[in-house]
mmCIF file of C-alpha atoms in Angstrom:
data_model
loop_
_atom_site.group_PDB
_atom_site.id
_atom_site.type_symbol
_atom_site.label_atom_id
_atom_site.label_comp_id
_atom_site.label_asym_id
_atom_site.label_seq_id
_atom_site.Cartn_x
_atom_site.Cartn_y
_atom_site.Cartn_z
ATOM 1 C CA MET A 28 0.860 1.326 2.205
ATOM 2 C CA PHE A 29 -0.911 2.636 6.111
ATOM 3 C CA LYS A 30 1.116 1.716 9.398
ATOM 4 C CA GLN A 31 -0.273 1.970 13.027
ATOM 5 C CA LEU A 32 2.458 2.752 15.104
ATOM 6 C CA PHE A 33 1.992 2.673 19.141
ATOM 7 C CA ASP A 34 4.122 4.273 21.679
ATOM 8 C CA GLU A 35 3.320 2.178 25.114
ATOM 9 C CA VAL A 36 4.495 4.804 27.166
ATOM 10 C CA SER A 37 1.745 7.434 25.562
ATOM 11 C CA SER A 38 -0.279 4.794 24.378
ATOM 12 C CA THR A 39 0.076 7.063 21.596
ATOM 13 C CA LEU A 40 -1.359 5.736 17.795
ATOM 14 C CA THR A 41 0.426 6.546 14.992
ATOM 15 C CA TYR A 42 0.045 7.101 10.894
ATOM 16 C CA LEU A 43 2.575 6.387 8.247
ATOM 17 C CA ILE A 44 0.258 6.277 5.034
ATOM 18 C CA ALA A 45 2.268 6.649 2.078
ATOM 19 C CA ASP A 46 1.163 6.530 -1.964
ATOM 20 C CA ASP A 47 2.421 2.886 -3.492
ATOM 21 C CA GLU A 48 2.977 4.488 -7.458
ATOM 22 C CA THR A 49 5.059 8.121 -5.931
ATOM 23 C CA LYS A 50 6.379 7.039 -2.146
ATOM 24 C CA GLU A 51 5.517 9.903 -1.118
ATOM 25 C CA ALA A 52 3.802 9.553 2.102
ATOM 26 C CA ILE A 53 2.443 11.906 5.479
ATOM 27 C CA ILE A 54 2.812 10.385 9.439
ATOM 28 C CA ILE A 55 0.087 11.675 11.505
ATOM 29 C CA ASP A 56 0.921 12.534 15.254
ATOM 30 C CA PRO A 57 4.139 11.059 15.609
ATOM 31 C CA VAL A 58 5.929 10.853 18.743
ATOM 32 C CA ASN A 59 9.369 12.594 18.988
ATOM 33 C CA LYS A 60 10.802 8.244 21.592
ATOM 34 C CA GLN A 61 10.110 6.768 18.156
ATOM 35 C CA ILE A 62 11.776 8.807 15.710
ATOM 36 C CA ASP A 63 14.120 5.700 14.743
ATOM 37 C CA THR A 64 11.211 3.990 13.935
ATOM 38 C CA TYR A 65 9.695 6.222 11.608
ATOM 39 C CA LEU A 66 13.478 7.141 9.802
ATOM 40 C CA ALA A 67 13.433 3.330 9.740
ATOM 41 C CA LEU A 68 10.698 2.684 7.790
ATOM 42 C CA VAL A 69 10.627 5.620 5.077
ATOM 43 C CA THR A 70 14.590 4.047 4.071
ATOM 44 C CA GLN A 71 12.342 0.206 4.341
ATOM 45 C CA TYR A 72 10.523 1.272 2.083
ATOM 46 C CA GLY A 73 12.402 4.310 -0.097
ATOM 47 C CA LEU A 74 9.301 6.868 1.358
ATOM 48 C CA THR A 75 9.156 10.749 0.947
ATOM 49 C CA LEU A 76 8.011 11.940 4.179
ATOM 50 C CA LYS A 77 5.647 15.445 2.748
ATOM 51 C CA TYR A 78 4.592 16.103 5.639
ATOM 52 C CA ALA A 79 3.626 15.974 9.703
ATOM 53 C CA LEU A 80 0.066 16.330 10.702
ATOM 54 C CA GLU A 81 -0.988 17.199 13.882
ATOM 55 C CA THR A 82 -4.127 16.105 15.135
ATOM 56 C CA HIS A 83 -4.183 19.167 18.204
ATOM 57 C CA VAL A 84 -1.051 20.648 20.303
ATOM 58 C CA HIS A 85 -0.550 17.048 21.941
ATOM 59 C CA ALA A 86 -1.098 17.270 26.089
ATOM 60 C CA ASP A 87 0.810 14.007 27.035
ATOM 61 C CA HIS A 88 4.274 14.407 24.628
ATOM 62 C CA ILE A 89 6.427 16.113 22.702
ATOM 63 C CA THR A 90 5.429 15.171 18.202
ATOM 64 C CA ALA A 91 8.046 14.456 16.678
ATOM 65 C CA SER A 92 7.123 16.838 13.625
ATOM 66 C CA GLY A 93 10.026 19.157 14.064
ATOM 67 C CA GLN A 94 12.795 16.820 14.097
ATOM 68 C CA LEU A 95 11.414 14.587 11.013
ATOM 69 C CA LYS A 96 11.354 18.065 9.215
ATOM 70 C CA GLN A 97 15.315 19.458 9.918
ATOM 71 C CA ARG A 98 15.805 15.208 9.500
ATOM 72 C CA LEU A 99 14.200 15.098 5.814
ATOM 73 C CA GLY A 100 12.561 17.973 4.636
ATOM 74 C CA LEU A 101 8.739 18.168 5.575
ATOM 75 C CA GLN A 102 6.395 20.747 5.540
ATOM 76 C CA THR A 103 5.051 19.879 9.053
ATOM 77 C CA GLY A 104 1.023 21.114 9.596
ATOM 78 C CA VAL A 105 -1.007 22.000 12.698
ATOM 79 C CA SER A 106 -4.030 23.367 13.524
ATOM 80 C CA GLU A 107 -4.659 27.558 13.057
ATOM 81 C CA GLN A 108 -6.370 26.865 16.509
ATOM 82 C CA CYS A 109 -3.369 26.274 17.882
ATOM 83 C CA GLY A 110 -0.863 29.078 18.129
ATOM 84 C CA ALA A 111 2.372 26.646 16.581
ATOM 85 C CA GLU A 112 3.806 29.441 14.982
ATOM 86 C CA ARG A 113 6.347 27.728 13.911
ATOM 87 C CA ALA A 114 4.242 24.661 11.917
ATOM 88 C CA ASP A 115 4.599 24.952 8.202
ATOM 89 C CA LEU A 116 0.940 24.427 7.349
ATOM 90 C CA GLN A 117 -2.006 26.193 9.819
ATOM 91 C CA LEU A 118 -4.654 23.832 9.079
ATOM 92 C CA ASN A 119 -8.428 25.093 8.821
ATOM 93 C CA GLY A 120 -11.788 21.848 8.393
ATOM 94 C CA GLY A 121 -11.513 22.074 4.336
ATOM 95 C CA ASP A 122 -8.066 22.075 3.070
ATOM 96 C CA GLU A 123 -6.991 19.208 1.396
ATOM 97 C CA ILE A 124 -3.525 17.364 1.678
ATOM 98 C CA ILE A 125 -1.922 15.656 -1.504
ATOM 99 C CA PHE A 126 1.133 13.287 -1.491
ATOM 100 C CA GLY A 127 1.025 11.713 -4.380
ATOM 101 C CA GLN A 128 -2.339 10.317 -5.816
ATOM 102 C CA GLN A 129 -4.015 10.229 -2.116
ATOM 103 C CA ARG A 130 -5.794 12.670 -1.095
ATOM 104 C CA ILE A 131 -6.453 13.791 2.834
ATOM 105 C CA GLN A 132 -9.556 15.414 4.268
ATOM 106 C CA VAL A 133 -8.952 18.567 7.039
ATOM 107 C CA ILE A 134 -12.243 18.687 9.380
ATOM 108 C CA ALA A 135 -12.243 20.624 12.383
ATOM 109 C CA THR A 136 -13.604 18.635 14.607
ATOM 110 C CA PRO A 137 -12.766 21.289 18.579
ATOM 111 C CA GLY A 138 -14.075 20.473 21.965
ATOM 112 C CA HIS A 139 -10.881 18.759 23.055
ATOM 113 C CA THR A 140 -8.941 21.188 21.873
ATOM 114 C CA ALA A 141 -9.649 24.524 20.691
ATOM 115 C CA GLY A 142 -7.601 23.642 17.477
ATOM 116 C CA SER A 143 -8.385 19.459 17.666
ATOM 117 C CA LEU A 144 -8.583 18.287 14.011
ATOM 118 C CA SER A 145 -10.041 14.854 12.328
ATOM 119 C CA PHE A 146 -8.307 13.811 8.697
ATOM 120 C CA ILE A 147 -10.428 11.934 6.377
ATOM 121 C CA TRP A 148 -8.666 9.007 4.309
ATOM 122 C CA ARG A 149 -10.610 6.835 1.671
ATOM 123 C CA ASP A 150 -12.726 4.930 3.630
ATOM 124 C CA ARG A 151 -10.860 5.707 7.661
ATOM 125 C CA ILE A 152 -9.940 9.125 9.722
ATOM 126 C CA PHE A 153 -8.229 9.891 11.825
ATOM 127 C CA THR A 154 -9.790 11.659 15.451
ATOM 128 C CA GLY A 155 -6.818 11.836 17.219
ATOM 129 C CA ASP A 156 -8.565 12.865 21.116
ATOM 130 C CA THR A 157 -12.000 13.886 19.817
ATOM 131 C CA LEU A 158 -13.409 10.330 19.140
ATOM 132 C CA LEU A 159 -12.028 7.171 20.989
ATOM 133 C CA ILE A 160 -12.955 3.625 21.210
ATOM 134 C CA ASN A 161 -15.857 3.955 23.516
ATOM 135 C CA GLY A 162 -14.624 7.417 25.072
ATOM 136 C CA CYS A 163 -13.289 11.065 23.999
ATOM 137 C CA GLY A 164 -11.365 13.487 24.868
ATOM 138 C CA ARG A 165 -11.339 15.404 28.400
ATOM 139 C CA THR A 166 -13.112 19.049 27.547
ATOM 140 C CA ASP A 167 -10.786 20.709 30.639
ATOM 141 C CA PHE A 168 -7.270 22.178 29.200
ATOM 142 C CA GLN A 169 -6.231 24.249 25.890
ATOM 143 C CA GLY A 170 -9.985 25.511 25.166
ATOM 144 C CA GLY A 171 -11.269 22.147 25.728
ATOM 145 C CA ASN A 172 -15.299 22.740 25.398
ATOM 146 C CA ALA A 173 -18.573 20.047 26.267
ATOM 147 C CA SER A 174 -21.004 21.319 23.977
ATOM 148 C CA GLU A 175 -17.931 21.742 20.605
ATOM 149 C CA LEU A 176 -16.901 18.121 21.474
ATOM 150 C CA TYR A 177 -21.296 16.874 20.754
ATOM 151 C CA ARG A 178 -20.389 18.684 18.147
ATOM 152 C CA SER A 179 -18.067 18.310 16.518
ATOM 153 C CA ILE A 180 -18.612 14.399 17.153
ATOM 154 C CA VAL A 181 -21.987 14.150 16.530
ATOM 155 C CA GLN A 182 -22.225 16.423 13.143
ATOM 156 C CA LYS A 183 -19.492 16.092 11.809
ATOM 157 C CA ILE A 184 -17.953 12.206 11.848
ATOM 158 C CA PHE A 185 -21.431 11.281 12.661
ATOM 159 C CA SER A 186 -22.563 11.824 10.152
ATOM 160 C CA LEU A 187 -19.794 9.970 7.822
ATOM 161 C CA PRO A 188 -20.895 7.092 6.216
ATOM 162 C CA ASP A 189 -21.498 3.803 9.260
ATOM 163 C CA GLU A 190 -19.168 2.219 7.922
ATOM 164 C CA THR A 191 -16.462 4.820 8.194
ATOM 165 C CA LEU A 192 -13.518 3.063 10.059
ATOM 166 C CA VAL A 193 -11.958 4.808 13.863
ATOM 167 C CA TYR A 194 -8.566 5.149 13.989
ATOM 168 C CA PRO A 195 -8.277 7.053 17.491
ATOM 169 C CA GLY A 196 -5.202 8.888 18.465
ATOM 170 C CA HIS A 197 -5.175 6.720 21.857
ATOM 171 C CA ASP A 198 -6.081 3.968 23.216
ATOM 172 C CA TYR A 199 -5.381 1.832 26.601
ATOM 173 C CA GLN A 200 -6.893 -1.001 25.777
ATOM 174 C CA GLY A 201 -4.798 -2.876 23.262
ATOM 175 C CA ARG A 202 -7.704 -1.418 20.796
ATOM 176 C CA TRP A 203 -6.856 -0.591 17.142
ATOM 177 C CA VAL A 204 -9.499 0.639 15.615
ATOM 178 C CA SER A 205 -13.646 1.028 15.614
ATOM 179 C CA SER A 206 -16.455 2.584 12.973
ATOM 180 C CA VAL A 207 -18.774 4.977 13.049
ATOM 181 C CA ILE A 208 -21.350 2.613 13.437
ATOM 182 C CA GLN A 209 -19.946 1.278 16.469
ATOM 183 C CA GLU A 210 -19.495 4.261 18.333
ATOM 184 C CA LYS A 211 -22.896 5.711 17.344
ATOM 185 C CA SER A 212 -23.374 2.609 18.494
ATOM 186 C CA ILE A 213 -22.405 1.454 21.911
ATOM 187 C CA ASN A 214 -20.085 4.408 23.334
ATOM 188 C CA PRO A 215 -20.383 4.644 26.241
ATOM 189 C CA ARG A 216 -20.054 8.689 26.540
ATOM 190 C CA LEU A 217 -22.249 9.113 23.810
ATOM 191 C CA ALA A 218 -24.743 6.631 22.029
ATOM 192 C CA ASN A 219 -27.964 7.646 22.557
ATOM 193 C CA LYS A 220 -27.098 10.387 24.837
ATOM 194 C CA SER A 221 -28.573 14.346 24.478
ATOM 195 C CA HIS A 222 -26.703 17.043 24.200
ATOM 196 C CA ASP A 223 -27.419 18.261 28.368
ATOM 197 C CA GLU A 224 -26.452 14.309 29.416
ATOM 198 C CA PHE A 225 -23.260 14.421 27.537
ATOM 199 C CA VAL A 226 -22.406 17.677 28.985
ATOM 200 C CA ALA A 227 -23.137 16.646 32.517
ATOM 201 C CA ILE A 228 -20.957 13.343 32.251
ATOM 202 C CA MET A 229 -17.962 14.759 31.144
ATOM 203 C CA ASP A 230 -18.965 18.168 33.514
ATOM 204 C CA ALA A 231 -17.973 15.220 36.300
ATOM 205 C CA LEU A 232 -14.873 13.425 34.889
ATOM 206 C CA ARG A 233 -12.671 15.519 36.642
ATOM 207 C CA LEU A 234 -9.264 13.806 35.485
ATOM 208 C CA PRO A 235 -6.289 14.854 36.454
ATOM 209 C CA LYS A 236 -3.495 16.681 35.124
ATOM 210 C CA PRO A 237 -1.814 15.496 32.229
ATOM 211 C CA ARG A 238 2.498 14.584 33.788
ATOM 212 C CA LEU A 239 3.822 16.256 30.850
ATOM 213 C CA ILE A 240 0.863 18.951 30.282
ATOM 214 C CA ASP A 241 3.309 21.966 30.828
ATOM 215 C CA PHE A 242 6.786 20.778 29.787
ATOM 216 C CA ALA A 243 4.660 19.092 26.866
ATOM 217 C CA VAL A 244 2.338 21.723 24.703
ATOM 218 C CA PRO A 245 4.495 24.719 24.563
ATOM 219 C CA ALA A 246 7.149 22.087 23.908
ATOM 220 C CA ASN A 247 4.791 21.075 20.737
ATOM 221 C CA ARG A 248 3.733 24.874 19.814
ATOM 222 C CA LYS A 249 7.180 24.972 18.317
ATOM 223 C CA CYS A 250 6.529 21.249 16.727
ATOM 224 C CA GLY A 251 8.638 18.895 19.341
ATOM 225 C CA LEU A 252 12.062 21.762 19.142
ATOM 226 C CA ASP A 253 13.422 23.491 21.915
ATOM 227 C CA GLU A 254 15.836 27.159 21.344
ATOM 228 C CA ALA A 255 19.032 24.702 20.677
ATOM 229 C CA ASP A 256 17.466 22.698 18.705
ATOM 230 C CA VAL A 257 16.129 25.990 15.867
ATOM 231 C CA LEU A 258 19.124 26.966 15.945
ATOM 232 C CA GLN A 259 21.126 23.869 14.938
ATOM 233 C CA GLY A 260 19.065 22.721 12.418
#
């Protein structure tokens, strides 16, 4: 089972994947404001949610992973490079997440942040903010680096088969899915762009600071839980 969910406030795309036989499941990039939706789906389909995985420590919303752990007893997973000490799994490229008969491959794709990860499942990749549809994540905070982002996309994501489906962590124009060949061909920041051209594009963006960054980043390093939540849990 595969569900793609959308949080309108932050334009975050969340992914729920379940093994049909065992009903074991994972969720990628859950948003705290949508926790009731996730719990309803778990109940509706009789799922055992085993893992909540983060593509990175987010700056624009608070994760639901800590709350889901408290409610359902799952394990949380964040890149070891993110400084999220409360996460159960400190993930690195090359790790695998197994649930039921399904397997998630973890690849390190730094650049948007130092700890950005992407997750491969079957014929699709969940890229977080590393690669967006016709775009990519910014590189001007949380250890971001345009050179690293270029290498992550070109050497790792673009080395996958052309037909690989690309499911990003955000979209702001109502789009849901792309593919490796589409992003290679028409992504305005990447298609036919050299490393130096890409870096120049990213350096010239001058984007405003995310509204919630000063609150969201430290909260997400605690899996979305504050000290009171932890004590109550």
